Short mmCIF file of C-alpha atoms in Angstrom, two decimals:
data_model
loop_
_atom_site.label_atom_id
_atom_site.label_comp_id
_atom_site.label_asym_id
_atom_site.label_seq_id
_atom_site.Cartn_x
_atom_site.Cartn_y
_atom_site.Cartn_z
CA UNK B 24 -9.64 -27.18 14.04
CA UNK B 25 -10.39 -25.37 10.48
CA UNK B 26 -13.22 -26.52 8.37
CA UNK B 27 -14.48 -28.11 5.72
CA UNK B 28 -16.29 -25.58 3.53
CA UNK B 29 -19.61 -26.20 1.46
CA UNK B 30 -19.22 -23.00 -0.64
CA UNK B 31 -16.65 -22.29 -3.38
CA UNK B 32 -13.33 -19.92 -3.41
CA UNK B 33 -15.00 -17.88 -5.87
CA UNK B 34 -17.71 -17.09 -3.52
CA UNK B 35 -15.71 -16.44 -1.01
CA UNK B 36 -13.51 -14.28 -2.78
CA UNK B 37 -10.30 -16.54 -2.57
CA UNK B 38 -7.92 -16.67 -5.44
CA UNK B 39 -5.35 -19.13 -6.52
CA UNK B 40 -2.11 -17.09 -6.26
CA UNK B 41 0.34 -17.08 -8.77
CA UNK B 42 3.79 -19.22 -8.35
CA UNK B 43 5.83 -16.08 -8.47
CA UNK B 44 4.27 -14.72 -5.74
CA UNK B 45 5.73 -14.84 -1.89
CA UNK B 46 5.93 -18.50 -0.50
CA UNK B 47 5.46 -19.39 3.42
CA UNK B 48 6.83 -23.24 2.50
CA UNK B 49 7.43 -25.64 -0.05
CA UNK B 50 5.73 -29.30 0.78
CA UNK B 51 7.52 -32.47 -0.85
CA UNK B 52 7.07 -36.41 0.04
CA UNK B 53 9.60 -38.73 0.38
CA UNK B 54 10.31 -41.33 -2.99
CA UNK B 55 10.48 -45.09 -1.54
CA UNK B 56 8.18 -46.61 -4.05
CA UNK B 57 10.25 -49.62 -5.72
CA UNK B 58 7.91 -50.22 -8.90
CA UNK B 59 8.90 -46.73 -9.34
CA UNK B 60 12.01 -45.28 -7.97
CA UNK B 61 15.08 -48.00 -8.86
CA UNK B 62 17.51 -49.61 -6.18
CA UNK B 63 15.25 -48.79 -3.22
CA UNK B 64 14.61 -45.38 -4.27
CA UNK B 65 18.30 -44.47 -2.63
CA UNK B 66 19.43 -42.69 -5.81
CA UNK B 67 15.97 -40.53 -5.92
CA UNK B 68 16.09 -40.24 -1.99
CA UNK B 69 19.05 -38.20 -2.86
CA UNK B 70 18.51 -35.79 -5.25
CA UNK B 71 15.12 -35.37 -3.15
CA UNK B 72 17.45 -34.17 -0.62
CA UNK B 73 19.44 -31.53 -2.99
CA UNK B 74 16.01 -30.11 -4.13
CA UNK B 75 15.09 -29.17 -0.83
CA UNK B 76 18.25 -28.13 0.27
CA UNK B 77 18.24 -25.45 -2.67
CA UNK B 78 14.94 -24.62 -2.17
CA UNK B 79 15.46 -23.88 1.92
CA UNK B 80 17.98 -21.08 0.46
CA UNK B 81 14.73 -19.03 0.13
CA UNK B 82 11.70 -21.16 1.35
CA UNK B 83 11.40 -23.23 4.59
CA UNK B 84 10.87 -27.20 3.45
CA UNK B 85 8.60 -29.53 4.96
CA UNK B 86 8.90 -33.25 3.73
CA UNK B 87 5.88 -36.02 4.35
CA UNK B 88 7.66 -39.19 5.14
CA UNK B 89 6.18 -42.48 5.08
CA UNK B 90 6.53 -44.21 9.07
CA UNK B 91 9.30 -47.03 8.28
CA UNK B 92 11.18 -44.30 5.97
CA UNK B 93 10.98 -41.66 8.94
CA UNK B 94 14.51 -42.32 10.13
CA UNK B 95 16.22 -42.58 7.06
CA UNK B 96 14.67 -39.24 5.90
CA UNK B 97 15.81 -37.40 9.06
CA UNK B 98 19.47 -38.49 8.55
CA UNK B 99 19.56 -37.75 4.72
CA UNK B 100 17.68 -34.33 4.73
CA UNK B 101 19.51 -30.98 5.88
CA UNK B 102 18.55 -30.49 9.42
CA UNK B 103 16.37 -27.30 8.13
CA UNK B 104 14.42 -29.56 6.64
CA UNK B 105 11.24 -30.43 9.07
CA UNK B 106 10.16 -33.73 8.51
CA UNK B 107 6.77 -34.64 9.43
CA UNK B 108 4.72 -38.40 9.25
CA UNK B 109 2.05 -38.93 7.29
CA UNK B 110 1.00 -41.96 4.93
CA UNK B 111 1.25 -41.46 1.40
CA UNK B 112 1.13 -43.96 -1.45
CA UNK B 113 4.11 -41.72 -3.81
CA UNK B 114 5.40 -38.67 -4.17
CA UNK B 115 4.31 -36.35 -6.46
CA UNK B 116 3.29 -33.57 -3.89
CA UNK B 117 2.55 -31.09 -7.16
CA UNK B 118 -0.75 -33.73 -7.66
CA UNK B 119 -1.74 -34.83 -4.20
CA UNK B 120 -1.19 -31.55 -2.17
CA UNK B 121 -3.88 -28.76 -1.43
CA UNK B 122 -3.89 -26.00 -4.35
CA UNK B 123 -3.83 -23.32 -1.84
CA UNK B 124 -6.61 -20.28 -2.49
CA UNK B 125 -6.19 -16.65 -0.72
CA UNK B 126 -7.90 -13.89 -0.05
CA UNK B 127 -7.22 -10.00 -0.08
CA UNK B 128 -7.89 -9.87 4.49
CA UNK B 129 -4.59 -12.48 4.68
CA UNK B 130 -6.84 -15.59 4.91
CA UNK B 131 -5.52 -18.77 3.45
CA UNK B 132 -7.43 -21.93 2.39
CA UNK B 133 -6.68 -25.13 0.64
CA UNK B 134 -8.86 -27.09 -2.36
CA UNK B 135 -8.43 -30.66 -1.94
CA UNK B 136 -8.92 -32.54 -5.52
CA UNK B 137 -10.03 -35.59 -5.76
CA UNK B 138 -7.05 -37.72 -7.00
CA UNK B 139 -7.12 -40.91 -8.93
CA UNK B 140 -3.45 -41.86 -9.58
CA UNK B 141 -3.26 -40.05 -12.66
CA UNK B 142 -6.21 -42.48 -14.34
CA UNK B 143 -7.75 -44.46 -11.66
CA UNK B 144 -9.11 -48.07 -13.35
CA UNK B 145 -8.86 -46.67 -16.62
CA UNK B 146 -4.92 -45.99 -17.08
CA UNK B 147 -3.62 -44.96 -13.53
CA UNK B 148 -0.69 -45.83 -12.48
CA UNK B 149 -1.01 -47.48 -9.23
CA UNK B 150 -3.44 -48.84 -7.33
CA UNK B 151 -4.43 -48.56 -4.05
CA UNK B 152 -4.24 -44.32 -4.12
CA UNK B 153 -6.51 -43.90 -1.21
CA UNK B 154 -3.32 -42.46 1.09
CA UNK B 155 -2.73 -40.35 -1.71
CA UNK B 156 -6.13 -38.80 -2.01
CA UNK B 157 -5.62 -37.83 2.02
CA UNK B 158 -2.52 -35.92 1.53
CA UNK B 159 -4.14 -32.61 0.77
CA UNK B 160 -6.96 -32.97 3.82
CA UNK B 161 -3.77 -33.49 6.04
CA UNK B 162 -1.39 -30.83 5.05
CA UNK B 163 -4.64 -28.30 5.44
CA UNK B 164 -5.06 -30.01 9.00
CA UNK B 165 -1.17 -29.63 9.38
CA UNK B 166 -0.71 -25.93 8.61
CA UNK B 167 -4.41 -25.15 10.26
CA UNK B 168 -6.03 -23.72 7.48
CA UNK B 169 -9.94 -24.78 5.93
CA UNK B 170 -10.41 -26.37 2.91
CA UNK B 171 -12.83 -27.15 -0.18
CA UNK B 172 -13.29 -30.49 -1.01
CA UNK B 173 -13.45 -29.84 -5.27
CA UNK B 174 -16.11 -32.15 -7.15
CA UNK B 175 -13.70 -33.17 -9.80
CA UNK B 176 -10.56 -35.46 -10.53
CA UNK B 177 -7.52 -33.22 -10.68
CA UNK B 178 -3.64 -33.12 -9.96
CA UNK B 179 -2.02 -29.82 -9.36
CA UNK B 180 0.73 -30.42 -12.08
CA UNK B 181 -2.14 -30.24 -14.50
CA UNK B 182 -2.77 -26.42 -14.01
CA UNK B 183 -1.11 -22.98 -14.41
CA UNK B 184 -2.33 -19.84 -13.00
CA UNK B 185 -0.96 -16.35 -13.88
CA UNK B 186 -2.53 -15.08 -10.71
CA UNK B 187 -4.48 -12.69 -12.56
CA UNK B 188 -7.68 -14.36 -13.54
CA UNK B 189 -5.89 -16.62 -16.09
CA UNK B 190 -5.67 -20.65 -15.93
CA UNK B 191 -3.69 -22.88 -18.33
CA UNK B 192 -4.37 -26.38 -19.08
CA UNK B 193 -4.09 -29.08 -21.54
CA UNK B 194 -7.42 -31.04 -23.29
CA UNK B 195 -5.33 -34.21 -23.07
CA UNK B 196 -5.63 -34.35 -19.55
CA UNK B 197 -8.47 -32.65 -18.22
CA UNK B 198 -10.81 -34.26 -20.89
CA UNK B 199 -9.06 -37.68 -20.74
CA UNK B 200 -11.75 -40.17 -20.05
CA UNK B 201 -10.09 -41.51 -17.13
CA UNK B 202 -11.03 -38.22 -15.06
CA UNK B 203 -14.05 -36.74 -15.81
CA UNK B 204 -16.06 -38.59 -18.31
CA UNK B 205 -19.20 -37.29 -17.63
CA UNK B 206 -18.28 -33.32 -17.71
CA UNK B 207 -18.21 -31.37 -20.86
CA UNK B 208 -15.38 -28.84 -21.46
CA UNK B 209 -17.44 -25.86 -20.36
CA UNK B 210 -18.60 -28.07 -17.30
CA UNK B 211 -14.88 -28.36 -16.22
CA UNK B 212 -14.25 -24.56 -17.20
CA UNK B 213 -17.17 -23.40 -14.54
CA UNK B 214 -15.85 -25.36 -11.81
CA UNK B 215 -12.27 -24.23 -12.50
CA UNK B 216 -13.13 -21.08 -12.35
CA UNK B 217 -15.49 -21.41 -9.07
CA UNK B 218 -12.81 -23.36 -7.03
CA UNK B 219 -9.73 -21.64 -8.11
CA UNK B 220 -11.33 -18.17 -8.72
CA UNK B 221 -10.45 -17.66 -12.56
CA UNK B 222 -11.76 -15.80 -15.18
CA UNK B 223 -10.45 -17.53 -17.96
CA UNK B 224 -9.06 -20.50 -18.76
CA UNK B 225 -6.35 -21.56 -21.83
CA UNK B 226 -6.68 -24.53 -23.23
CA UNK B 227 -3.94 -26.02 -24.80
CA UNK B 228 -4.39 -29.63 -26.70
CA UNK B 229 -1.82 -31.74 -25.52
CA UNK B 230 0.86 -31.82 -23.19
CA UNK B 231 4.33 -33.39 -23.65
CA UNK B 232 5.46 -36.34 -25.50
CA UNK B 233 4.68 -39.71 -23.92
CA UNK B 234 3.66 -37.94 -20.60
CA UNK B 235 2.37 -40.68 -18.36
CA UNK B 236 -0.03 -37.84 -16.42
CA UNK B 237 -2.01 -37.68 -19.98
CA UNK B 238 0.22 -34.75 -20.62
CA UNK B 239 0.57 -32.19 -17.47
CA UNK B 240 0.54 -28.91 -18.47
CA UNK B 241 3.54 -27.82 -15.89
CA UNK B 242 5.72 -30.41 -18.05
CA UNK B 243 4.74 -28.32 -21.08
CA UNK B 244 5.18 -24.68 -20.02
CA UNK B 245 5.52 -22.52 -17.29
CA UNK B 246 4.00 -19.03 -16.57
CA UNK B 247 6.39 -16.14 -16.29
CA UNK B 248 4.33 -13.53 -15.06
CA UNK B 249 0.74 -12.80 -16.51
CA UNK B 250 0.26 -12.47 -20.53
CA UNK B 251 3.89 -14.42 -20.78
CA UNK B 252 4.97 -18.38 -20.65
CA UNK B 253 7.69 -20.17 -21.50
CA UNK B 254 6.92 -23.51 -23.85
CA UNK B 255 8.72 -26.79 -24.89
CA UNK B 256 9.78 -26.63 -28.14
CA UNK B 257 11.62 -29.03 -30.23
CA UNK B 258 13.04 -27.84 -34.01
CA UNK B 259 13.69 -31.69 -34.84
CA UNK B 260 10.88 -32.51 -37.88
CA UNK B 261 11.08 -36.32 -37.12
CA UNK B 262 9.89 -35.99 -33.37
CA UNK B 263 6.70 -36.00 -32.17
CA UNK B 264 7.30 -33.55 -29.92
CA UNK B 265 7.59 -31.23 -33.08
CA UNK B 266 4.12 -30.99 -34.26
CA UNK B 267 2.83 -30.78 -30.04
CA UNK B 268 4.76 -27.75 -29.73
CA UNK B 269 3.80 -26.01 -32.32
CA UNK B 270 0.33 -26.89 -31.91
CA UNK B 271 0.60 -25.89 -28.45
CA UNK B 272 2.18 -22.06 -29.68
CA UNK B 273 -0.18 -21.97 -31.80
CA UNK B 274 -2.98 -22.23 -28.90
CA UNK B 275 -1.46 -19.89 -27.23
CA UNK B 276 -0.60 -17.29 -29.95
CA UNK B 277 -4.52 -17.28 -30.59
CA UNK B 278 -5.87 -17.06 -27.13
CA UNK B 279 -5.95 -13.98 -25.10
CA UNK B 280 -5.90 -13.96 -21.10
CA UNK B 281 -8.13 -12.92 -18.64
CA UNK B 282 -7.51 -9.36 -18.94
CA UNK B 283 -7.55 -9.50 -22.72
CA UNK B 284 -3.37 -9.44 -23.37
CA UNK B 285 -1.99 -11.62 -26.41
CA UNK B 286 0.41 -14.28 -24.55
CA UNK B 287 3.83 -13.61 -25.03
CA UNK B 288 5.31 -17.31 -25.41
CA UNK B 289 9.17 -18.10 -25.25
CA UNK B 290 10.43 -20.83 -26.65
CA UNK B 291 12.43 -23.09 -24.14
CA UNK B 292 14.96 -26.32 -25.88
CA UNK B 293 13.72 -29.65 -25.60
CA UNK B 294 16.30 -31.69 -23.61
CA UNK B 295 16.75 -34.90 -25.65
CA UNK B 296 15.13 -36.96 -26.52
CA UNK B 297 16.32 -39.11 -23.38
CA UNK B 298 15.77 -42.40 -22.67
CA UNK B 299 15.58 -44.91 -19.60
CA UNK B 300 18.74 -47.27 -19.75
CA UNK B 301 19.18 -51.13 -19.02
CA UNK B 302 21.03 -50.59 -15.59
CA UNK B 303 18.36 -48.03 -14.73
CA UNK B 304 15.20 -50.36 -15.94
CA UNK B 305 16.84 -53.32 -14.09
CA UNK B 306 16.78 -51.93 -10.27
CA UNK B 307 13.05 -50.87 -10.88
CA UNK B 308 10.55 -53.66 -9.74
CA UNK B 309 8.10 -54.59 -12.20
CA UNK B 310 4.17 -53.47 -11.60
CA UNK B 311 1.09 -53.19 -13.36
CA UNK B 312 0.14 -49.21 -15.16
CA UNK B 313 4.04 -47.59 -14.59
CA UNK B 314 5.99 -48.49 -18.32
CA UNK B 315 9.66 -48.63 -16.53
CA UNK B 316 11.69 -50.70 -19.55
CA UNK B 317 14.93 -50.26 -20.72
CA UNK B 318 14.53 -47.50 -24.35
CA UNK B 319 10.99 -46.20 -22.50
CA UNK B 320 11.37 -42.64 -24.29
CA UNK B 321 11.54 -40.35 -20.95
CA UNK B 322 9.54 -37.22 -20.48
CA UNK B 323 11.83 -34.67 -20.30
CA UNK B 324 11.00 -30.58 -20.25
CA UNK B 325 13.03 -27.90 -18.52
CA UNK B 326 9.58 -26.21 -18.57
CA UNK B 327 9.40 -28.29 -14.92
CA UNK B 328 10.90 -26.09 -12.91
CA UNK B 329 9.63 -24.27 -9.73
CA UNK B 330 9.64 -21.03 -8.58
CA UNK B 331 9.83 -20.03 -5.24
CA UNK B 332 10.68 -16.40 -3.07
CA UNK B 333 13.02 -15.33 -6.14
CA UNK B 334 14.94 -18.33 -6.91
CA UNK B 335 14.02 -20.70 -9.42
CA UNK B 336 15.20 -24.48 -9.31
CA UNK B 337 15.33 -26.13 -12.46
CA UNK B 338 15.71 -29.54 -13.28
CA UNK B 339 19.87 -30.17 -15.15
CA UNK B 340 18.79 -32.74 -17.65
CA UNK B 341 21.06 -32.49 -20.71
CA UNK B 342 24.80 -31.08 -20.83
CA UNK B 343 24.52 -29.69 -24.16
CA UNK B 344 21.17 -27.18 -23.36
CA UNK B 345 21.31 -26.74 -19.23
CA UNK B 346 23.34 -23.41 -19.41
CA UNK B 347 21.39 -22.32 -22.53
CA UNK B 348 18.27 -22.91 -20.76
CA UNK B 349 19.30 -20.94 -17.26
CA UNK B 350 20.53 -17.87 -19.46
CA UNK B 351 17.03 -17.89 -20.92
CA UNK B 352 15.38 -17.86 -17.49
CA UNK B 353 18.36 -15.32 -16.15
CA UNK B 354 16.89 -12.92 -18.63
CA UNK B 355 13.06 -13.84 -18.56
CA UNK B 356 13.23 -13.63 -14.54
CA UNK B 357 15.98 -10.89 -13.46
CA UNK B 358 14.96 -10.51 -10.11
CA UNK B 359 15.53 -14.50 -9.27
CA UNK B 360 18.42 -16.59 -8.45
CA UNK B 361 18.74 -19.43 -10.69
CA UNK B 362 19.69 -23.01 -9.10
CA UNK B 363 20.42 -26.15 -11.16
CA UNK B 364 20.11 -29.83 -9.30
CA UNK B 365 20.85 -33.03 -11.59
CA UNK B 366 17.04 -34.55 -11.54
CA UNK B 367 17.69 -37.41 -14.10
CA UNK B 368 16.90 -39.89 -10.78
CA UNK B 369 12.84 -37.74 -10.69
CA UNK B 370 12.72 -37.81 -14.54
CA UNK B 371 12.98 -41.68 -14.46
CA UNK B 372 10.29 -41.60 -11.85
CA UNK B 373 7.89 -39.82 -14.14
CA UNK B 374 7.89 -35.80 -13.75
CA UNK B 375 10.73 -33.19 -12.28
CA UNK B 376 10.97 -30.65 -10.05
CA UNK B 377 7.78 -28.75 -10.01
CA UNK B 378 5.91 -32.33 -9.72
CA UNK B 379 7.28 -32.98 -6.34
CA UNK B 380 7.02 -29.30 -5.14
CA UNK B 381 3.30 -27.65 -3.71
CA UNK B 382 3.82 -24.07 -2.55
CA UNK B 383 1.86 -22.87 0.93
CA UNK B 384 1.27 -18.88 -0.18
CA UNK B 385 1.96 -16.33 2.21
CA UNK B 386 -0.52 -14.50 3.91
#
């Protein structure tokens, strides 16, 4: 049985590895949650199932499953797909899964975040989250590796590392009040760099358009390879998602990395706007903290995408920019396969491919 350890990753000389860099496993949970996934969460259940199928063309898949779901799963889910039981409350695996930390003698370790449903009492989501909170203690019991128990409320969807000393986050969500209201921005910055071993960290002011995560910086951009990111970016002068986006390149256009480099940004289309229809409102039971009503504008980036042992699998979200955008990525990552998977069903859940993804690193 591994540990829990009182030190930090940066002590230790663990670093968060880049996405890009080799995978043992991807980790996903299974969507059942019916104030948030419509009609039972069968529609959901099943692009769920394409994800991971794509992804186990290049990366072994192991989905959490809730007990009274475990059958179900097992029959829906290509039989590569090992399907283990544990409790969770949803499934965005990106925000309650380890961030896993290496180090340079093949050692692997995860950092467990404290999560809070994306607000807690504040503006969270859902409540209880306790089940959620235990998901990243688990998988590190799971897979057999220690962990660090980090002093702060985080989700993994709301960082980006370049794996070479650079982080990238937004102010909307990290300073939100519902996380850590007593921390100052170069509070947060110190223990970002301690627990994920960093050097520097890019802030970028806010994340995408009516976000519900109080604006995720994987739904904004994604990180190429170090000193380059693609960003969101909408040309349409009447949408809010203009003046974001250009405050965001901005940001970025005046920052330098870790190591000093001007970042390189590429500008990715803006699906859209899309946005959640009667039929699709009605099968969604009605709760407290998720807005799930017919004309809710939806949250929609190709930026959400995941990367994993040269293939990317990005979210298909709008005929008239999908092929544009995999062209784009063709060219930005040559040495990667590019997969598409219809992920309207995760976008009306709240997030897309990379938020129900966490990478295990190989060591």
């Amino acid at each position: 049985m591994k540990k829990l350890l009182e030190t930090s990753p940066k002590i230790d000389g663990f670093r968060m590895p880049a996405e890009h860099e080799p995978h043992e496993e991807i980790w996903m949970a299974w969507p059942e949650r019916t104030d948030n996934w419509r009609d039972g969460g069968k529609p959901a259940q099943k692009v769920f199932a394409e994800v991971a199928e794509q992804i186990s063309k290049t990366t072994p898949v192991v989905m959490l499953v809730n007990a009274q779901q475990y059958d179900n799963a097992v029959s829906r889910l290509p039989e590569e797909v090992q399907v283990i039981e544990v409790s969770t409350d949803d499934s965005w695996m990106r925000d309650i899964g380890a961030s896993y930390v290496v180090n340079d003698k093949g050692e692997r370790c995860g950092v467990d975040w404290e999560f809070n449903a994306w607000g807690g009492f504040v503006d969270g989501l859902y409540w209880p989250w306790k089940r959620d909170d235990q998901v990243a203690q688990k998988m590190c019991e799971i897979k057999g590796d220690s962990r660090y128990r980090a002093p702060i409320v985080l989700e993994g969807g709301s960082i980006h590392v370049d794996g070479d000393g650079t982080l990238y986050t937004t102010e909307e969500c990290l300073l939100h009040e519902s996380r850590n209201p007593d921390l100052t921005k170069e509070e947060l910055t110190e223990v970002l760099c301690d627990y994920l071993n960093v050097d520097k960290v890019v802030w970028i002011p806010r994340g995408l358009y009516n976000d519900e995560t109080n604006g995720h910086v994987d739904n904004l951009i994604h990180v190429v390879k170090p000193g380059e990111v693609v960003l969101t970016w909408c040309d349409d002068t009447n949408d809010p998602q203009y003046e974001i986006s250009r405050e965001a390149y901005d940001a970025l256009l005046t920052q330098r990395d870790a190591k000093g480099r001007e970042i390189k940004v590429h500008k990715l289309p803006m699906p859209g706007p899309l946005y959640m229809k009667e039929d699709e409102a009605a099968g969604i039971d009605i709760a407290e903290g998720m807005e799930r009503q017919a004309g809710e504008r939806l949250a929609a980036s190709y930026a959400n995408y995941l990367i994993t042992n040269n293939q990317i699998v990005l979210p298909l979200l709008d005929e008239r920019y999908d092929e544009e955008v995999k062209n784009l990525l063709s060219d930005l990552y040559p040495d990667c396969e590019i997969n598409g998977v219809e992920a309207r069903e995760i976008l009306l859940g709240g997030g897309n491919i990379h938020c129900i993804t966490q990478q295990v690193p190989q060591v």
